[in-house]
Amino acid sequence: MQPNQIFVTAEGYKALVDELEALRTTGREQIAEKIKEARSFGDLSENAEYDEAMNEQAIMEAKIARLEEELKNAQILDEKDIRTDKIGVGSQVKVFDKTYNEELEFQIIGKAQADPEAGRVSDESPVGRALLNHKAGDVIDVDTPAGIVTLEILEISAGQ
């Protein structure tokens, strides 16, 4: 694995490409229009609208650069390559949280697609990192921001 490599599904890769294209086209056009309008207000040294538009442009350009970097380092996960004997990126995992007495299910995915609320946990998060390379039946303690939780791995399958 390359140091900056991120893992994404095919759908996730397409979503990143679409977002980048929208920012490069529509996003840049909208910011350019805001800057043009703000310039029409006169003195730029005391023009809050101009400062705000320039700040928005800087934020958007930083986001474009981040997306370009992610796409450059993206490796698309192929479901047929996802192992089910031990947890890896792309694995769908069912665990029993012994600390909170509940069953949880999520997919371990690269940080670009992480969305814990949708059951997609980053391989770089405390839970994702702790689960990697473990097998069904393993019991592990995970140091999370909410404290240490004990997870029993119930099942591993290929991602959705």
PDB file of C-alpha atoms in Angstrom:
ATOM      1  CA  MET A   1       0.000   0.000   0.000  1.00  0.00           C
ATOM      2  CA  GLN A   2       1.320   3.432  -0.947  1.00  0.00           C
ATOM      3  CA  PRO A   3       1.489   5.993   1.885  1.00  0.00           C
ATOM      4  CA  ASN A   4      -1.211   8.310   0.474  1.00  0.00           C
ATOM      5  CA  GLN A   5      -3.339   5.573  -1.081  1.00  0.00           C
ATOM      6  CA  ILE A   6      -7.058   5.719  -0.364  1.00  0.00           C
ATOM      7  CA  PHE A   7      -9.618   3.037  -1.086  1.00  0.00           C
ATOM      8  CA  VAL A   8     -12.938   3.828  -2.736  1.00  0.00           C
ATOM      9  CA  THR A   9     -15.754   1.890  -4.301  1.00  0.00           C
ATOM     10  CA  ALA A  10     -16.497   2.422  -7.985  1.00  0.00           C
ATOM     11  CA  GLU A  11     -19.533   4.528  -7.005  1.00  0.00           C
ATOM     12  CA  GLY A  12     -17.395   6.525  -4.583  1.00  0.00           C
ATOM     13  CA  TYR A  13     -14.803   7.197  -7.274  1.00  0.00           C
ATOM     14  CA  LYS A  14     -17.498   8.433  -9.646  1.00  0.00           C
ATOM     15  CA  ALA A  15     -18.925  10.688  -6.914  1.00  0.00           C
ATOM     16  CA  LEU A  16     -15.474  12.226  -6.330  1.00  0.00           C
ATOM     17  CA  VAL A  17     -15.008  12.805 -10.073  1.00  0.00           C
ATOM     18  CA  ASP A  18     -18.474  14.385 -10.344  1.00  0.00           C
ATOM     19  CA  GLU A  19     -17.855  16.651  -7.336  1.00  0.00           C
ATOM     20  CA  LEU A  20     -14.491  17.756  -8.742  1.00  0.00           C
ATOM     21  CA  GLU A  21     -16.007  18.521 -12.137  1.00  0.00           C
ATOM     22  CA  ALA A  22     -18.819  20.549 -10.542  1.00  0.00           C
ATOM     23  CA  LEU A  23     -16.345  22.606  -8.526  1.00  0.00           C
ATOM     24  CA  ARG A  24     -14.093  23.180 -11.547  1.00  0.00           C
ATOM     25  CA  THR A  25     -16.970  24.415 -13.681  1.00  0.00           C
ATOM     26  CA  THR A  26     -20.069  25.680 -11.880  1.00  0.00           C
ATOM     27  CA  GLY A  27     -18.279  26.401  -8.618  1.00  0.00           C
ATOM     28  CA  ARG A  28     -15.561  28.488 -10.231  1.00  0.00           C
ATOM     29  CA  GLU A  29     -18.104  30.345 -12.379  1.00  0.00           C
ATOM     30  CA  GLN A  30     -20.208  31.232  -9.327  1.00  0.00           C
ATOM     31  CA  ILE A  31     -17.186  32.501  -7.386  1.00  0.00           C
ATOM     32  CA  ALA A  32     -15.960  34.518 -10.370  1.00  0.00           C
ATOM     33  CA  GLU A  33     -19.381  36.165 -10.572  1.00  0.00           C
ATOM     34  CA  LYS A  34     -19.324  36.995  -6.845  1.00  0.00           C
ATOM     35  CA  ILE A  35     -15.846  38.526  -7.191  1.00  0.00           C
ATOM     36  CA  LYS A  36     -16.931  40.547 -10.221  1.00  0.00           C
ATOM     37  CA  GLU A  37     -20.006  41.828  -8.389  1.00  0.00           C
ATOM     38  CA  ALA A  38     -17.997  42.685  -5.256  1.00  0.00           C
ATOM     39  CA  ARG A  39     -15.431  44.610  -7.332  1.00  0.00           C
ATOM     40  CA  SER A  40     -18.237  46.782  -8.676  1.00  0.00           C
ATOM     41  CA  PHE A  41     -18.819  48.091  -5.146  1.00  0.00           C
ATOM     42  CA  GLY A  42     -15.622  50.147  -5.327  1.00  0.00           C
ATOM     43  CA  ASP A  43     -12.711  50.392  -2.880  1.00  0.00           C
ATOM     44  CA  LEU A  44     -11.415  46.843  -2.369  1.00  0.00           C
ATOM     45  CA  SER A  45      -9.505  47.682   0.829  1.00  0.00           C
ATOM     46  CA  GLU A  46     -12.741  48.051   2.802  1.00  0.00           C
ATOM     47  CA  ASN A  47     -14.982  45.756   0.778  1.00  0.00           C
ATOM     48  CA  ALA A  48     -16.317  42.921   2.963  1.00  0.00           C
ATOM     49  CA  GLU A  49     -18.128  41.276   0.026  1.00  0.00           C
ATOM     50  CA  TYR A  50     -14.869  41.137  -1.952  1.00  0.00           C
ATOM     51  CA  ASP A  51     -12.967  39.685   1.015  1.00  0.00           C
ATOM     52  CA  GLU A  52     -15.678  37.069   1.534  1.00  0.00           C
ATOM     53  CA  ALA A  53     -15.721  36.091  -2.159  1.00  0.00           C
ATOM     54  CA  MET A  54     -11.919  35.787  -2.208  1.00  0.00           C
ATOM     55  CA  ASN A  55     -12.055  33.640   0.928  1.00  0.00           C
ATOM     56  CA  GLU A  56     -14.714  31.400  -0.663  1.00  0.00           C
ATOM     57  CA  GLN A  57     -12.492  31.075  -3.733  1.00  0.00           C
ATOM     58  CA  ALA A  58      -9.498  30.023  -1.607  1.00  0.00           C
ATOM     59  CA  ILE A  59     -11.585  27.417   0.238  1.00  0.00           C
ATOM     60  CA  MET A  60     -12.970  26.038  -3.018  1.00  0.00           C
ATOM     61  CA  GLU A  61      -9.519  25.870  -4.654  1.00  0.00           C
ATOM     62  CA  ALA A  62      -8.199  24.009  -1.601  1.00  0.00           C
ATOM     63  CA  LYS A  63     -11.084  21.542  -1.914  1.00  0.00           C
ATOM     64  CA  ILE A  64     -10.346  21.082  -5.627  1.00  0.00           C
ATOM     65  CA  ALA A  65      -6.698  20.373  -4.803  1.00  0.00           C
ATOM     66  CA  ARG A  66      -7.719  17.859  -2.096  1.00  0.00           C
ATOM     67  CA  LEU A  67     -10.092  16.048  -4.474  1.00  0.00           C
ATOM     68  CA  GLU A  68      -7.435  15.941  -7.205  1.00  0.00           C
ATOM     69  CA  GLU A  69      -4.980  14.423  -4.710  1.00  0.00           C
ATOM     70  CA  GLU A  70      -7.543  11.866  -3.521  1.00  0.00           C
ATOM     71  CA  LEU A  71      -8.350  10.836  -7.086  1.00  0.00           C
ATOM     72  CA  LYS A  72      -4.660  10.577  -7.948  1.00  0.00           C
ATOM     73  CA  ASN A  73      -4.146   8.223  -4.992  1.00  0.00           C
ATOM     74  CA  ALA A  74      -7.459   6.366  -5.252  1.00  0.00           C
ATOM     75  CA  GLN A  75      -7.568   2.623  -5.595  1.00  0.00           C
ATOM     76  CA  ILE A  76     -10.969   1.314  -6.614  1.00  0.00           C
ATOM     77  CA  LEU A  77     -12.106  -1.652  -4.547  1.00  0.00           C
ATOM     78  CA  ASP A  78     -13.226  -4.658  -6.523  1.00  0.00           C
ATOM     79  CA  GLU A  79     -15.708  -6.807  -4.590  1.00  0.00           C
ATOM     80  CA  LYS A  80     -14.155 -10.034  -5.906  1.00  0.00           C
ATOM     81  CA  ASP A  81     -10.825  -9.057  -4.316  1.00  0.00           C
ATOM     82  CA  ILE A  82     -12.288  -8.476  -0.844  1.00  0.00           C
ATOM     83  CA  ARG A  83     -11.337 -11.257   1.552  1.00  0.00           C
ATOM     84  CA  THR A  84     -13.843 -12.695   3.973  1.00  0.00           C
ATOM     85  CA  ASP A  85     -11.434 -14.665   6.188  1.00  0.00           C
ATOM     86  CA  LYS A  86     -10.079 -11.510   7.822  1.00  0.00           C
ATOM     87  CA  ILE A  87     -11.086  -7.862   7.880  1.00  0.00           C
ATOM     88  CA  GLY A  88      -9.658  -5.550   5.252  1.00  0.00           C
ATOM     89  CA  VAL A  89     -10.680  -2.397   3.463  1.00  0.00           C
ATOM     90  CA  GLY A  90     -13.996  -3.088   1.759  1.00  0.00           C
ATOM     91  CA  SER A  91     -15.094  -5.709   4.293  1.00  0.00           C
ATOM     92  CA  GLN A  92     -18.638  -5.659   5.608  1.00  0.00           C
ATOM     93  CA  VAL A  93     -18.354  -6.428   9.324  1.00  0.00           C
ATOM     94  CA  LYS A  94     -20.922  -7.474  11.910  1.00  0.00           C
ATOM     95  CA  VAL A  95     -19.754  -7.039  15.518  1.00  0.00           C
ATOM     96  CA  PHE A  96     -21.241  -7.304  18.968  1.00  0.00           C
ATOM     97  CA  ASP A  97     -20.360  -4.326  21.142  1.00  0.00           C
ATOM     98  CA  LYS A  98     -19.987  -5.911  24.586  1.00  0.00           C
ATOM     99  CA  THR A  99     -19.614  -2.515  26.231  1.00  0.00           C
ATOM    100  CA  TYR A 100     -23.001  -1.216  25.045  1.00  0.00           C
ATOM    101  CA  ASN A 101     -24.634  -4.636  24.534  1.00  0.00           C
ATOM    102  CA  GLU A 102     -25.603  -4.058  20.907  1.00  0.00           C
ATOM    103  CA  GLU A 103     -24.956  -5.561  17.499  1.00  0.00           C
ATOM    104  CA  LEU A 104     -23.483  -3.246  14.868  1.00  0.00           C
ATOM    105  CA  GLU A 105     -22.796  -3.629  11.173  1.00  0.00           C
ATOM    106  CA  PHE A 106     -20.613  -1.468   8.990  1.00  0.00           C
ATOM    107  CA  GLN A 107     -18.255  -1.453   6.053  1.00  0.00           C
ATOM    108  CA  ILE A 108     -14.580  -0.579   6.412  1.00  0.00           C
ATOM    109  CA  ILE A 109     -13.846   1.950   3.671  1.00  0.00           C
ATOM    110  CA  GLY A 110     -11.258   4.584   2.769  1.00  0.00           C
ATOM    111  CA  LYS A 111     -11.496   7.987   4.433  1.00  0.00           C
ATOM    112  CA  ALA A 112     -12.781   9.667   1.260  1.00  0.00           C
ATOM    113  CA  GLN A 113     -16.057   7.744   1.548  1.00  0.00           C
ATOM    114  CA  ALA A 114     -16.350   7.436   5.320  1.00  0.00           C
ATOM    115  CA  ASP A 115     -19.815   8.165   6.656  1.00  0.00           C
ATOM    116  CA  PRO A 116     -20.370   6.572  10.081  1.00  0.00           C
ATOM    117  CA  GLU A 117     -24.072   7.496  10.074  1.00  0.00           C
ATOM    118  CA  ALA A 118     -24.484   5.420   6.889  1.00  0.00           C
ATOM    119  CA  GLY A 119     -22.462   2.519   8.309  1.00  0.00           C
ATOM    120  CA  ARG A 120     -19.221   3.354   6.452  1.00  0.00           C
ATOM    121  CA  VAL A 121     -16.224   3.523   8.785  1.00  0.00           C
ATOM    122  CA  SER A 122     -12.808   4.768   7.668  1.00  0.00           C
ATOM    123  CA  ASP A 123      -9.889   2.362   7.775  1.00  0.00           C
ATOM    124  CA  GLU A 124      -8.028   5.206   9.522  1.00  0.00           C
ATOM    125  CA  SER A 125     -10.624   5.688  12.292  1.00  0.00           C
ATOM    126  CA  PRO A 126      -9.991   4.096  15.708  1.00  0.00           C
ATOM    127  CA  VAL A 127     -12.590   1.355  15.102  1.00  0.00           C
ATOM    128  CA  GLY A 128     -11.585   0.717  11.475  1.00  0.00           C
ATOM    129  CA  ARG A 129      -7.871   0.589  12.274  1.00  0.00           C
ATOM    130  CA  ALA A 130      -8.450  -1.730  15.269  1.00  0.00           C
ATOM    131  CA  LEU A 131     -10.556  -4.188  13.238  1.00  0.00           C
ATOM    132  CA  LEU A 132      -8.171  -4.547  10.293  1.00  0.00           C
ATOM    133  CA  ASN A 133      -6.645  -8.032   9.903  1.00  0.00           C
ATOM    134  CA  HIS A 134      -8.838  -9.592  12.619  1.00  0.00           C
ATOM    135  CA  LYS A 135     -11.021 -12.666  12.060  1.00  0.00           C
ATOM    136  CA  ALA A 136     -14.547 -13.716  13.001  1.00  0.00           C
ATOM    137  CA  GLY A 137     -14.568 -14.773  16.654  1.00  0.00           C
ATOM    138  CA  ASP A 138     -11.821 -12.336  17.690  1.00  0.00           C
ATOM    139  CA  VAL A 139     -12.584 -10.044  20.625  1.00  0.00           C
ATOM    140  CA  ILE A 140     -10.777  -6.709  20.646  1.00  0.00           C
ATOM    141  CA  ASP A 141     -10.671  -3.604  22.789  1.00  0.00           C
ATOM    142  CA  VAL A 142     -10.889  -0.350  20.840  1.00  0.00           C
ATOM    143  CA  ASP A 143      -9.792   2.996  22.247  1.00  0.00           C
ATOM    144  CA  THR A 144     -12.445   5.419  20.943  1.00  0.00           C
ATOM    145  CA  PRO A 145     -13.086   9.067  21.776  1.00  0.00           C
ATOM    146  CA  ALA A 146     -15.972   7.827  23.983  1.00  0.00           C
ATOM    147  CA  GLY A 147     -13.654   5.432  25.859  1.00  0.00           C
ATOM    148  CA  ILE A 148     -12.580   1.825  25.428  1.00  0.00           C
ATOM    149  CA  VAL A 149     -15.183  -0.493  23.891  1.00  0.00           C
ATOM    150  CA  THR A 150     -14.966  -4.251  23.537  1.00  0.00           C
ATOM    151  CA  LEU A 151     -16.048  -5.685  20.189  1.00  0.00           C
ATOM    152  CA  GLU A 152     -16.574  -9.308  19.241  1.00  0.00           C
ATOM    153  CA  ILE A 153     -16.340  -9.913  15.501  1.00  0.00           C
ATOM    154  CA  LEU A 154     -19.348 -11.992  14.472  1.00  0.00           C
ATOM    155  CA  GLU A 155     -19.189 -12.044  10.687  1.00  0.00           C
ATOM    156  CA  ILE A 156     -17.107 -10.769   7.763  1.00  0.00           C
ATOM    157  CA  SER A 157     -18.419 -10.507   4.219  1.00  0.00           C
ATOM    158  CA  ALA A 158     -17.591  -8.688   1.002  1.00  0.00           C
ATOM    159  CA  GLY A 159     -18.801  -5.084   0.909  1.00  0.00           C
ATOM    160  CA  GLN A 160     -22.174  -4.027  -0.402  1.00  0.00           C
TER     161      GLN A 160
END
